Amino acid sequence: MSRVRVLIYAAAPEDDTDGVTEAYHRISAELSGTPGLLGNELMQSLGESRSFVVMSEWADLDAFRKWETGPDHRGTTSPLRPYQDASRGSPFGLYQVVANY
């Protein structure tokens, strides 16, 4: 199986511009050492400063699904939930790496 990347779309409200960043750091600290999690990044749009994407990389889909369906998933990720941006239809996306250089 190949690596999987999970993208979480987030938007910071005008009255809480640091909330996404603070939630990201809190969650990342809790996820440290999670089996199958290779790392994650918080990216901020250059065009819209209140728009963010969290990208996590997993060893494979099985590792991600095991964590996603485990008992800690919802509690660990809850700080970011108020900032989810569903304007794309879904606040997240799952992508499989099919090629890289």
PDB file of N, CA and C in Angstrom:
ATOM      1  N   MET A   1       0.833  -1.182   0.000  1.00  0.00           N
ATOM      2  CA  MET A   1       0.000   0.000   0.000  1.00  0.00           C
ATOM      3  C   MET A   1       0.876   1.243   0.000  1.00  0.00           C
ATOM      4  N   SER A   2       0.339   2.313  -0.530  1.00  0.00           N
ATOM      5  CA  SER A   2       1.112   3.546  -0.554  1.00  0.00           C
ATOM      6  C   SER A   2       0.629   4.526   0.506  1.00  0.00           C
ATOM      7  N   ARG A   3       1.446   5.521   0.713  1.00  0.00           N
ATOM      8  CA  ARG A   3       1.139   6.532   1.716  1.00  0.00           C
ATOM      9  C   ARG A   3      -0.184   7.228   1.413  1.00  0.00           C
ATOM     10  N   VAL A   4      -0.790   7.752   2.466  1.00  0.00           N
ATOM     11  CA  VAL A   4      -2.062   8.467   2.351  1.00  0.00           C
ATOM     12  C   VAL A   4      -1.881   9.832   2.999  1.00  0.00           C
ATOM     13  N   ARG A   5      -2.461  10.826   2.348  1.00  0.00           N
ATOM     14  CA  ARG A   5      -2.449  12.174   2.922  1.00  0.00           C
ATOM     15  C   ARG A   5      -3.878  12.590   3.197  1.00  0.00           C
ATOM     16  N   VAL A   6      -4.074  13.152   4.365  1.00  0.00           N
ATOM     17  CA  VAL A   6      -5.389  13.628   4.780  1.00  0.00           C
ATOM     18  C   VAL A   6      -5.315  15.148   4.840  1.00  0.00           C
ATOM     19  N   LEU A   7      -6.253  15.800   4.162  1.00  0.00           N
ATOM     20  CA  LEU A   7      -6.321  17.253   4.172  1.00  0.00           C
ATOM     21  C   LEU A   7      -7.555  17.677   4.948  1.00  0.00           C
ATOM     22  N   ILE A   8      -7.360  18.538   5.923  1.00  0.00           N
ATOM     23  CA  ILE A   8      -8.458  19.098   6.704  1.00  0.00           C
ATOM     24  C   ILE A   8      -8.506  20.592   6.366  1.00  0.00           C
ATOM     25  N   TYR A   9      -9.654  21.049   5.891  1.00  0.00           N
ATOM     26  CA  TYR A   9      -9.826  22.449   5.524  1.00  0.00           C
ATOM     27  C   TYR A   9     -10.390  23.208   6.721  1.00  0.00           C
ATOM     28  N   ALA A  10      -9.773  24.341   7.037  1.00  0.00           N
ATOM     29  CA  ALA A  10     -10.196  25.127   8.187  1.00  0.00           C
ATOM     30  C   ALA A  10     -10.252  26.606   7.831  1.00  0.00           C
ATOM     31  N   ALA A  11     -11.116  27.319   8.529  1.00  0.00           N
ATOM     32  CA  ALA A  11     -11.241  28.760   8.346  1.00  0.00           C
ATOM     33  C   ALA A  11     -11.312  29.419   9.717  1.00  0.00           C
ATOM     34  N   ALA A  12     -10.494  30.438   9.894  1.00  0.00           N
ATOM     35  CA  ALA A  12     -10.492  31.171  11.156  1.00  0.00           C
ATOM     36  C   ALA A  12     -11.481  32.323  11.082  1.00  0.00           C
ATOM     37  N   PRO A  13     -12.346  32.452  12.070  1.00  0.00           N
ATOM     38  CA  PRO A  13     -13.247  33.608  12.089  1.00  0.00           C
ATOM     39  C   PRO A  13     -12.461  34.888  12.390  1.00  0.00           C
ATOM     40  N   GLU A  14     -13.005  36.005  12.004  1.00  0.00           N
ATOM     41  CA  GLU A  14     -12.314  37.286  12.206  1.00  0.00           C
ATOM     42  C   GLU A  14     -12.008  37.561  13.670  1.00  0.00           C
ATOM     43  N   ASP A  15     -12.853  37.097  14.563  1.00  0.00           N
ATOM     44  CA  ASP A  15     -12.642  37.363  15.984  1.00  0.00           C
ATOM     45  C   ASP A  15     -11.784  36.315  16.688  1.00  0.00           C
ATOM     46  N   ASP A  16     -11.220  35.366  15.942  1.00  0.00           N
ATOM     47  CA  ASP A  16     -10.405  34.298  16.532  1.00  0.00           C
ATOM     48  C   ASP A  16      -9.345  33.850  15.525  1.00  0.00           C
ATOM     49  N   THR A  17      -8.527  34.776  15.058  1.00  0.00           N
ATOM     50  CA  THR A  17      -7.581  34.468  13.993  1.00  0.00           C
ATOM     51  C   THR A  17      -6.469  33.510  14.416  1.00  0.00           C
ATOM     52  N   ASP A  18      -6.197  33.381  15.705  1.00  0.00           N
ATOM     53  CA  ASP A  18      -5.155  32.462  16.173  1.00  0.00           C
ATOM     54  C   ASP A  18      -5.697  31.084  16.548  1.00  0.00           C
ATOM     55  N   GLY A  19      -7.003  30.919  16.526  1.00  0.00           N
ATOM     56  CA  GLY A  19      -7.611  29.678  16.983  1.00  0.00           C
ATOM     57  C   GLY A  19      -7.183  28.447  16.218  1.00  0.00           C
ATOM     58  N   VAL A  20      -7.090  28.546  14.901  1.00  0.00           N
ATOM     59  CA  VAL A  20      -6.693  27.393  14.091  1.00  0.00           C
ATOM     60  C   VAL A  20      -5.265  26.973  14.442  1.00  0.00           C
ATOM     61  N   THR A  21      -4.372  27.949  14.524  1.00  0.00           N
ATOM     62  CA  THR A  21      -2.974  27.646  14.842  1.00  0.00           C
ATOM     63  C   THR A  21      -2.841  27.016  16.226  1.00  0.00           C
ATOM     64  N   GLU A  22      -3.536  27.561  17.197  1.00  0.00           N
ATOM     65  CA  GLU A  22      -3.483  27.008  18.555  1.00  0.00           C
ATOM     66  C   GLU A  22      -4.047  25.586  18.602  1.00  0.00           C
ATOM     67  N   ALA A  23      -5.158  25.355  17.907  1.00  0.00           N
ATOM     68  CA  ALA A  23      -5.745  24.009  17.870  1.00  0.00           C
ATOM     69  C   ALA A  23      -4.793  23.028  17.192  1.00  0.00           C
ATOM     70  N   TYR A  24      -4.169  23.453  16.099  1.00  0.00           N
ATOM     71  CA  TYR A  24      -3.212  22.593  15.378  1.00  0.00           C
ATOM     72  C   TYR A  24      -2.077  22.163  16.307  1.00  0.00           C
ATOM     73  N   HIS A  25      -1.474  23.097  17.009  1.00  0.00           N
ATOM     74  CA  HIS A  25      -0.351  22.755  17.897  1.00  0.00           C
ATOM     75  C   HIS A  25      -0.796  21.825  19.023  1.00  0.00           C
ATOM     76  N   ARG A  26      -1.947  22.058  19.566  1.00  0.00           N
ATOM     77  CA  ARG A  26      -2.467  21.204  20.651  1.00  0.00           C
ATOM     78  C   ARG A  26      -2.686  19.770  20.149  1.00  0.00           C
ATOM     79  N   ILE A  27      -3.332  19.651  19.007  1.00  0.00           N
ATOM     80  CA  ILE A  27      -3.602  18.322  18.438  1.00  0.00           C
ATOM     81  C   ILE A  27      -2.301  17.624  18.067  1.00  0.00           C
ATOM     82  N   SER A  28      -1.385  18.356  17.440  1.00  0.00           N
ATOM     83  CA  SER A  28      -0.112  17.750  17.010  1.00  0.00           C
ATOM     84  C   SER A  28       0.670  17.195  18.191  1.00  0.00           C
ATOM     85  N   ALA A  29       0.652  17.903  19.302  1.00  0.00           N
ATOM     86  CA  ALA A  29       1.350  17.405  20.500  1.00  0.00           C
ATOM     87  C   ALA A  29       0.737  16.093  20.971  1.00  0.00           C
ATOM     88  N   GLU A  30      -0.580  16.000  20.926  1.00  0.00           N
ATOM     89  CA  GLU A  30      -1.259  14.770  21.359  1.00  0.00           C
ATOM     90  C   GLU A  30      -1.033  13.616  20.386  1.00  0.00           C
ATOM     91  N   LEU A  31      -0.864  13.932  19.097  1.00  0.00           N
ATOM     92  CA  LEU A  31      -0.694  12.884  18.091  1.00  0.00           C
ATOM     93  C   LEU A  31       0.737  12.372  17.989  1.00  0.00           C
ATOM     94  N   SER A  32       1.662  13.043  18.627  1.00  0.00           N
ATOM     95  CA  SER A  32       3.057  12.624  18.567  1.00  0.00           C
ATOM     96  C   SER A  32       3.187  11.157  18.967  1.00  0.00           C
ATOM     97  N   GLY A  33       3.824  10.371  18.123  1.00  0.00           N
ATOM     98  CA  GLY A  33       4.023   8.952  18.401  1.00  0.00           C
ATOM     99  C   GLY A  33       2.886   8.052  17.943  1.00  0.00           C
ATOM    100  N   THR A  34       1.860   8.605  17.301  1.00  0.00           N
ATOM    101  CA  THR A  34       0.747   7.783  16.815  1.00  0.00           C
ATOM    102  C   THR A  34       1.250   6.818  15.756  1.00  0.00           C
ATOM    103  N   PRO A  35       1.011   5.514  15.913  1.00  0.00           N
ATOM    104  CA  PRO A  35       1.481   4.543  14.923  1.00  0.00           C
ATOM    105  C   PRO A  35       0.936   4.854  13.525  1.00  0.00           C
ATOM    106  N   GLY A  36       1.833   4.872  12.559  1.00  0.00           N
ATOM    107  CA  GLY A  36       1.464   5.097  11.166  1.00  0.00           C
ATOM    108  C   GLY A  36       1.448   6.546  10.742  1.00  0.00           C
ATOM    109  N   LEU A  37       1.445   7.485  11.687  1.00  0.00           N
ATOM    110  CA  LEU A  37       1.451   8.908  11.342  1.00  0.00           C
ATOM    111  C   LEU A  37       2.889   9.331  11.063  1.00  0.00           C
ATOM    112  N   LEU A  38       3.143   9.746   9.832  1.00  0.00           N
ATOM    113  CA  LEU A  38       4.497  10.127   9.430  1.00  0.00           C
ATOM    114  C   LEU A  38       4.792  11.603   9.699  1.00  0.00           C
ATOM    115  N   GLY A  39       3.754  12.411   9.827  1.00  0.00           N
ATOM    116  CA  GLY A  39       3.940  13.824  10.115  1.00  0.00           C
ATOM    117  C   GLY A  39       2.732  14.618   9.673  1.00  0.00           C
ATOM    118  N   ASN A  40       2.746  15.910   9.994  1.00  0.00           N
ATOM    119  CA  ASN A  40       1.661  16.784   9.556  1.00  0.00           C
ATOM    120  C   ASN A  40       2.167  18.206   9.401  1.00  0.00           C
ATOM    121  N   GLU A  41       1.417  19.012   8.669  1.00  0.00           N
ATOM    122  CA  GLU A  41       1.770  20.404   8.439  1.00  0.00           C
ATOM    123  C   GLU A  41       0.515  21.263   8.496  1.00  0.00           C
ATOM    124  N   LEU A  42       0.681  22.486   8.952  1.00  0.00           N
ATOM    125  CA  LEU A  42      -0.382  23.487   8.895  1.00  0.00           C
ATOM    126  C   LEU A  42       0.013  24.481   7.821  1.00  0.00           C
ATOM    127  N   MET A  43      -0.841  24.667   6.839  1.00  0.00           N
ATOM    128  CA  MET A  43      -0.572  25.596   5.754  1.00  0.00           C
ATOM    129  C   MET A  43      -1.631  26.690   5.761  1.00  0.00           C
ATOM    130  N   GLN A  44      -1.187  27.920   5.532  1.00  0.00           N
ATOM    131  CA  GLN A  44      -2.085  29.075   5.489  1.00  0.00           C
ATOM    132  C   GLN A  44      -2.076  29.636   4.073  1.00  0.00           C
ATOM    133  N   SER A  45      -3.257  29.951   3.577  1.00  0.00           N
ATOM    134  CA  SER A  45      -3.387  30.491   2.231  1.00  0.00           C
ATOM    135  C   SER A  45      -2.670  31.835   2.117  1.00  0.00           C
ATOM    136  N   LEU A  46      -1.971  32.015   1.026  1.00  0.00           N
ATOM    137  CA  LEU A  46      -1.331  33.301   0.768  1.00  0.00           C
ATOM    138  C   LEU A  46      -2.350  34.325   0.272  1.00  0.00           C
ATOM    139  N   GLY A  47      -3.441  33.845  -0.313  1.00  0.00           N
ATOM    140  CA  GLY A  47      -4.456  34.735  -0.850  1.00  0.00           C
ATOM    141  C   GLY A  47      -5.553  35.097   0.136  1.00  0.00           C
ATOM    142  N   GLU A  48      -5.802  34.219   1.104  1.00  0.00           N
ATOM    143  CA  GLU A  48      -6.872  34.438   2.087  1.00  0.00           C
ATOM    144  C   GLU A  48      -6.330  34.027   3.452  1.00  0.00           C
ATOM    145  N   SER A  49      -5.884  34.989   4.228  1.00  0.00           N
ATOM    146  CA  SER A  49      -5.157  34.708   5.469  1.00  0.00           C
ATOM    147  C   SER A  49      -5.965  33.932   6.502  1.00  0.00           C
ATOM    148  N   ARG A  50      -7.274  33.879   6.380  1.00  0.00           N
ATOM    149  CA  ARG A  50      -8.103  33.130   7.329  1.00  0.00           C
ATOM    150  C   ARG A  50      -8.346  31.687   6.881  1.00  0.00           C
ATOM    151  N   SER A  51      -7.795  31.293   5.739  1.00  0.00           N
ATOM    152  CA  SER A  51      -7.991  29.947   5.189  1.00  0.00           C
ATOM    153  C   SER A  51      -6.758  29.078   5.450  1.00  0.00           C
ATOM    154  N   PHE A  52      -7.006  27.875   5.996  1.00  0.00           N
ATOM    155  CA  PHE A  52      -5.927  26.962   6.360  1.00  0.00           C
ATOM    156  C   PHE A  52      -6.203  25.554   5.841  1.00  0.00           C
ATOM    157  N   VAL A  53      -5.127  24.780   5.702  1.00  0.00           N
ATOM    158  CA  VAL A  53      -5.220  23.354   5.409  1.00  0.00           C
ATOM    159  C   VAL A  53      -4.243  22.641   6.341  1.00  0.00           C
ATOM    160  N   VAL A  54      -4.718  21.606   6.999  1.00  0.00           N
ATOM    161  CA  VAL A  54      -3.846  20.725   7.768  1.00  0.00           C
ATOM    162  C   VAL A  54      -3.648  19.480   6.924  1.00  0.00           C
ATOM    163  N   MET A  55      -2.390  19.144   6.643  1.00  0.00           N
ATOM    164  CA  MET A  55      -2.081  17.956   5.857  1.00  0.00           C
ATOM    165  C   MET A  55      -1.337  16.977   6.760  1.00  0.00           C
ATOM    166  N   SER A  56      -1.922  15.795   6.945  1.00  0.00           N
ATOM    167  CA  SER A  56      -1.218  14.751   7.678  1.00  0.00           C
ATOM    168  C   SER A  56      -0.873  13.637   6.708  1.00  0.00           C
ATOM    169  N   GLU A  57       0.268  13.040   6.924  1.00  0.00           N
ATOM    170  CA  GLU A  57       0.724  11.943   6.063  1.00  0.00           C
ATOM    171  C   GLU A  57       0.803  10.672   6.890  1.00  0.00           C
ATOM    172  N   TRP A  58       0.211   9.622   6.336  1.00  0.00           N
ATOM    173  CA  TRP A  58       0.123   8.328   7.009  1.00  0.00           C
ATOM    174  C   TRP A  58       0.845   7.267   6.189  1.00  0.00           C
ATOM    175  N   ALA A  59       1.359   6.269   6.858  1.00  0.00           N
ATOM    176  CA  ALA A  59       2.089   5.190   6.191  1.00  0.00           C
ATOM    177  C   ALA A  59       1.228   4.491   5.146  1.00  0.00           C
ATOM    178  N   ASP A  60      -0.052   4.333   5.461  1.00  0.00           N
ATOM    179  CA  ASP A  60      -0.992   3.709   4.521  1.00  0.00           C
ATOM    180  C   ASP A  60      -2.413   3.935   5.020  1.00  0.00           C
ATOM    181  N   LEU A  61      -3.382   3.571   4.203  1.00  0.00           N
ATOM    182  CA  LEU A  61      -4.785   3.785   4.551  1.00  0.00           C
ATOM    183  C   LEU A  61      -5.189   2.986   5.784  1.00  0.00           C
ATOM    184  N   ASP A  62      -4.649   1.789   5.927  1.00  0.00           N
ATOM    185  CA  ASP A  62      -4.981   0.968   7.102  1.00  0.00           C
ATOM    186  C   ASP A  62      -4.573   1.663   8.404  1.00  0.00           C
ATOM    187  N   ALA A  63      -3.386   2.264   8.422  1.00  0.00           N
ATOM    188  CA  ALA A  63      -2.923   2.965   9.627  1.00  0.00           C
ATOM    189  C   ALA A  63      -3.839   4.138   9.947  1.00  0.00           C
ATOM    190  N   PHE A  64      -4.216   4.896   8.919  1.00  0.00           N
ATOM    191  CA  PHE A  64      -5.113   6.019   9.149  1.00  0.00           C
ATOM    192  C   PHE A  64      -6.467   5.541   9.646  1.00  0.00           C
ATOM    193  N   ARG A  65      -7.041   4.536   9.003  1.00  0.00           N
ATOM    194  CA  ARG A  65      -8.370   4.045   9.400  1.00  0.00           C
ATOM    195  C   ARG A  65      -8.358   3.490  10.823  1.00  0.00           C
ATOM    196  N   LYS A  66      -7.279   2.810  11.180  1.00  0.00           N
ATOM    197  CA  LYS A  66      -7.183   2.262  12.536  1.00  0.00           C
ATOM    198  C   LYS A  66      -7.229   3.392  13.560  1.00  0.00           C
ATOM    199  N   TRP A  67      -6.492   4.477  13.294  1.00  0.00           N
ATOM    200  CA  TRP A  67      -6.521   5.613  14.207  1.00  0.00           C
ATOM    201  C   TRP A  67      -7.879   6.320  14.149  1.00  0.00           C
ATOM    202  N   GLU A  68      -8.417   6.511  12.953  1.00  0.00           N
ATOM    203  CA  GLU A  68      -9.676   7.237  12.775  1.00  0.00           C
ATOM    204  C   GLU A  68     -10.838   6.554  13.494  1.00  0.00           C
ATOM    205  N   THR A  69     -10.843   5.238  13.520  1.00  0.00           N
ATOM    206  CA  THR A  69     -11.934   4.507  14.163  1.00  0.00           C
ATOM    207  C   THR A  69     -11.629   4.160  15.621  1.00  0.00           C
ATOM    208  N   GLY A  70     -10.449   4.561  16.079  1.00  0.00           N
ATOM    209  CA  GLY A  70     -10.054   4.271  17.454  1.00  0.00           C
ATOM    210  C   GLY A  70     -10.698   5.218  18.453  1.00  0.00           C
ATOM    211  N   PRO A  71     -10.536   4.920  19.725  1.00  0.00           N
ATOM    212  CA  PRO A  71     -11.218   5.674  20.782  1.00  0.00           C
ATOM    213  C   PRO A  71     -10.700   7.102  20.976  1.00  0.00           C
ATOM    214  N   ASP A  72      -9.492   7.414  20.500  1.00  0.00           N
ATOM    215  CA  ASP A  72      -8.905   8.723  20.763  1.00  0.00           C
ATOM    216  C   ASP A  72      -9.163   9.758  19.669  1.00  0.00           C
ATOM    217  N   HIS A  73      -9.602   9.309  18.501  1.00  0.00           N
ATOM    218  CA  HIS A  73      -9.730  10.207  17.349  1.00  0.00           C
ATOM    219  C   HIS A  73     -10.571  11.442  17.625  1.00  0.00           C
ATOM    220  N   ARG A  74     -11.797  11.266  18.021  1.00  0.00           N
ATOM    221  CA  ARG A  74     -12.720  12.402  18.181  1.00  0.00           C
ATOM    222  C   ARG A  74     -12.272  13.366  19.280  1.00  0.00           C
ATOM    223  N   GLY A  75     -11.817  12.834  20.378  1.00  0.00           N
ATOM    224  CA  GLY A  75     -11.366  13.698  21.458  1.00  0.00           C
ATOM    225  C   GLY A  75     -10.113  14.479  21.105  1.00  0.00           C
ATOM    226  N   THR A  76      -9.172  13.812  20.474  1.00  0.00           N
ATOM    227  CA  THR A  76      -7.912  14.459  20.111  1.00  0.00           C
ATOM    228  C   THR A  76      -8.122  15.579  19.100  1.00  0.00           C
ATOM    229  N   THR A  77      -8.982  15.363  18.124  1.00  0.00           N
ATOM    230  CA  THR A  77      -9.155  16.346  17.056  1.00  0.00           C
ATOM    231  C   THR A  77     -10.233  17.391  17.351  1.00  0.00           C
ATOM    232  N   SER A  78     -10.893  17.295  18.478  1.00  0.00           N
ATOM    233  CA  SER A  78     -12.001  18.210  18.780  1.00  0.00           C
ATOM    234  C   SER A  78     -11.622  19.695  18.806  1.00  0.00           C
ATOM    235  N   PRO A  79     -10.394  20.091  19.195  1.00  0.00           N
ATOM    236  CA  PRO A  79     -10.091  21.520  19.194  1.00  0.00           C
ATOM    237  C   PRO A  79     -10.176  22.178  17.804  1.00  0.00           C
ATOM    238  N   LEU A  80      -9.987  21.414  16.751  1.00  0.00           N
ATOM    239  CA  LEU A  80     -10.033  21.976  15.396  1.00  0.00           C
ATOM    240  C   LEU A  80     -11.436  21.949  14.793  1.00  0.00           C
ATOM    241  N   ARG A  81     -12.301  21.148  15.363  1.00  0.00           N
ATOM    242  CA  ARG A  81     -13.639  20.966  14.782  1.00  0.00           C
ATOM    243  C   ARG A  81     -14.434  22.267  14.601  1.00  0.00           C
ATOM    244  N   PRO A  82     -14.387  23.231  15.531  1.00  0.00           N
ATOM    245  CA  PRO A  82     -15.155  24.465  15.323  1.00  0.00           C
ATOM    246  C   PRO A  82     -14.684  25.285  14.113  1.00  0.00           C
ATOM    247  N   TYR A  83     -13.476  25.003  13.624  1.00  0.00           N
ATOM    248  CA  TYR A  83     -12.912  25.770  12.513  1.00  0.00           C
ATOM    249  C   TYR A  83     -13.041  25.060  11.161  1.00  0.00           C
ATOM    250  N   GLN A  84     -13.635  23.885  11.145  1.00  0.00           N
ATOM    251  CA  GLN A  84     -13.747  23.150   9.882  1.00  0.00           C
ATOM    252  C   GLN A  84     -14.463  23.981   8.830  1.00  0.00           C
ATOM    253  N   ASP A  85     -13.927  23.920   7.621  1.00  0.00           N
ATOM    254  CA  ASP A  85     -14.484  24.668   6.497  1.00  0.00           C
ATOM    255  C   ASP A  85     -15.106  23.669   5.526  1.00  0.00           C
ATOM    256  N   ALA A  86     -16.428  23.579   5.531  1.00  0.00           N
ATOM    257  CA  ALA A  86     -17.144  22.640   4.660  1.00  0.00           C
ATOM    258  C   ALA A  86     -17.618  23.317   3.378  1.00  0.00           C
ATOM    259  N   SER A  87     -17.062  24.489   3.051  1.00  0.00           N
ATOM    260  CA  SER A  87     -17.510  25.209   1.851  1.00  0.00           C
ATOM    261  C   SER A  87     -17.188  24.441   0.569  1.00  0.00           C
ATOM    262  N   ARG A  88     -16.319  23.451   0.644  1.00  0.00           N
ATOM    263  CA  ARG A  88     -15.976  22.612  -0.508  1.00  0.00           C
ATOM    264  C   ARG A  88     -16.897  21.395  -0.609  1.00  0.00           C
ATOM    265  N   GLY A  89     -17.830  21.276   0.299  1.00  0.00           N
ATOM    266  CA  GLY A  89     -18.719  20.124   0.338  1.00  0.00           C
ATOM    267  C   GLY A  89     -18.357  19.175   1.467  1.00  0.00           C
ATOM    268  N   SER A  90     -17.087  19.110   1.800  1.00  0.00           N
ATOM    269  CA  SER A  90     -16.608  18.274   2.894  1.00  0.00           C
ATOM    270  C   SER A  90     -15.443  19.000   3.558  1.00  0.00           C
ATOM    271  N   PRO A  91     -15.320  18.933   4.879  1.00  0.00           N
ATOM    272  CA  PRO A  91     -14.219  19.623   5.538  1.00  0.00           C
ATOM    273  C   PRO A  91     -12.889  18.867   5.467  1.00  0.00           C
ATOM    274  N   PHE A  92     -12.872  17.735   4.774  1.00  0.00           N
ATOM    275  CA  PHE A  92     -11.620  16.981   4.664  1.00  0.00           C
ATOM    276  C   PHE A  92     -11.563  16.224   3.339  1.00  0.00           C
ATOM    277  N   GLY A  93     -10.370  15.760   3.018  1.00  0.00           N
ATOM    278  CA  GLY A  93     -10.171  14.935   1.833  1.00  0.00           C
ATOM    279  C   GLY A  93      -9.115  13.891   2.116  1.00  0.00           C
ATOM    280  N   LEU A  94      -9.265  12.716   1.521  1.00  0.00           N
ATOM    281  CA  LEU A  94      -8.281  11.637   1.634  1.00  0.00           C
ATOM    282  C   LEU A  94      -7.643  11.437   0.264  1.00  0.00           C
ATOM    283  N   TYR A  95      -6.318  11.430   0.228  1.00  0.00           N
ATOM    284  CA  TYR A  95      -5.595  11.298  -1.025  1.00  0.00           C
ATOM    285  C   TYR A  95      -4.523  10.227  -0.886  1.00  0.00           C
ATOM    286  N   GLN A  96      -4.444   9.374  -1.886  1.00  0.00           N
ATOM    287  CA  GLN A  96      -3.422   8.339  -1.934  1.00  0.00           C
ATOM    288  C   GLN A  96      -2.296   8.819  -2.830  1.00  0.00           C
ATOM    289  N   VAL A  97      -1.070   8.627  -2.392  1.00  0.00           N
ATOM    290  CA  VAL A  97       0.090   9.000  -3.204  1.00  0.00           C
ATOM    291  C   VAL A  97       0.227   7.972  -4.327  1.00  0.00           C
ATOM    292  N   VAL A  98       0.120   8.437  -5.562  1.00  0.00           N
ATOM    293  CA  VAL A  98       0.239   7.530  -6.706  1.00  0.00           C
ATOM    294  C   VAL A  98       1.517   7.742  -7.490  1.00  0.00           C
ATOM    295  N   ALA A  99       2.202   8.854  -7.263  1.00  0.00           N
ATOM    296  CA  ALA A  99       3.492   9.109  -7.909  1.00  0.00           C
ATOM    297  C   ALA A  99       4.205  10.201  -7.129  1.00  0.00           C
ATOM    298  N   ASN A 100       5.508  10.126  -7.125  1.00  0.00           N
ATOM    299  CA  ASN A 100       6.315  11.201  -6.523  1.00  0.00           C
ATOM    300  C   ASN A 100       7.730  11.141  -7.070  1.00  0.00           C
ATOM    301  N   TYR A 101       8.439  12.214  -6.905  1.00  0.00           N
ATOM    302  CA  TYR A 101       9.825  12.308  -7.383  1.00  0.00           C
ATOM    303  C   TYR A 101      10.706  12.799  -6.258  1.00  0.00           C
TER     304      TYR A 101
END
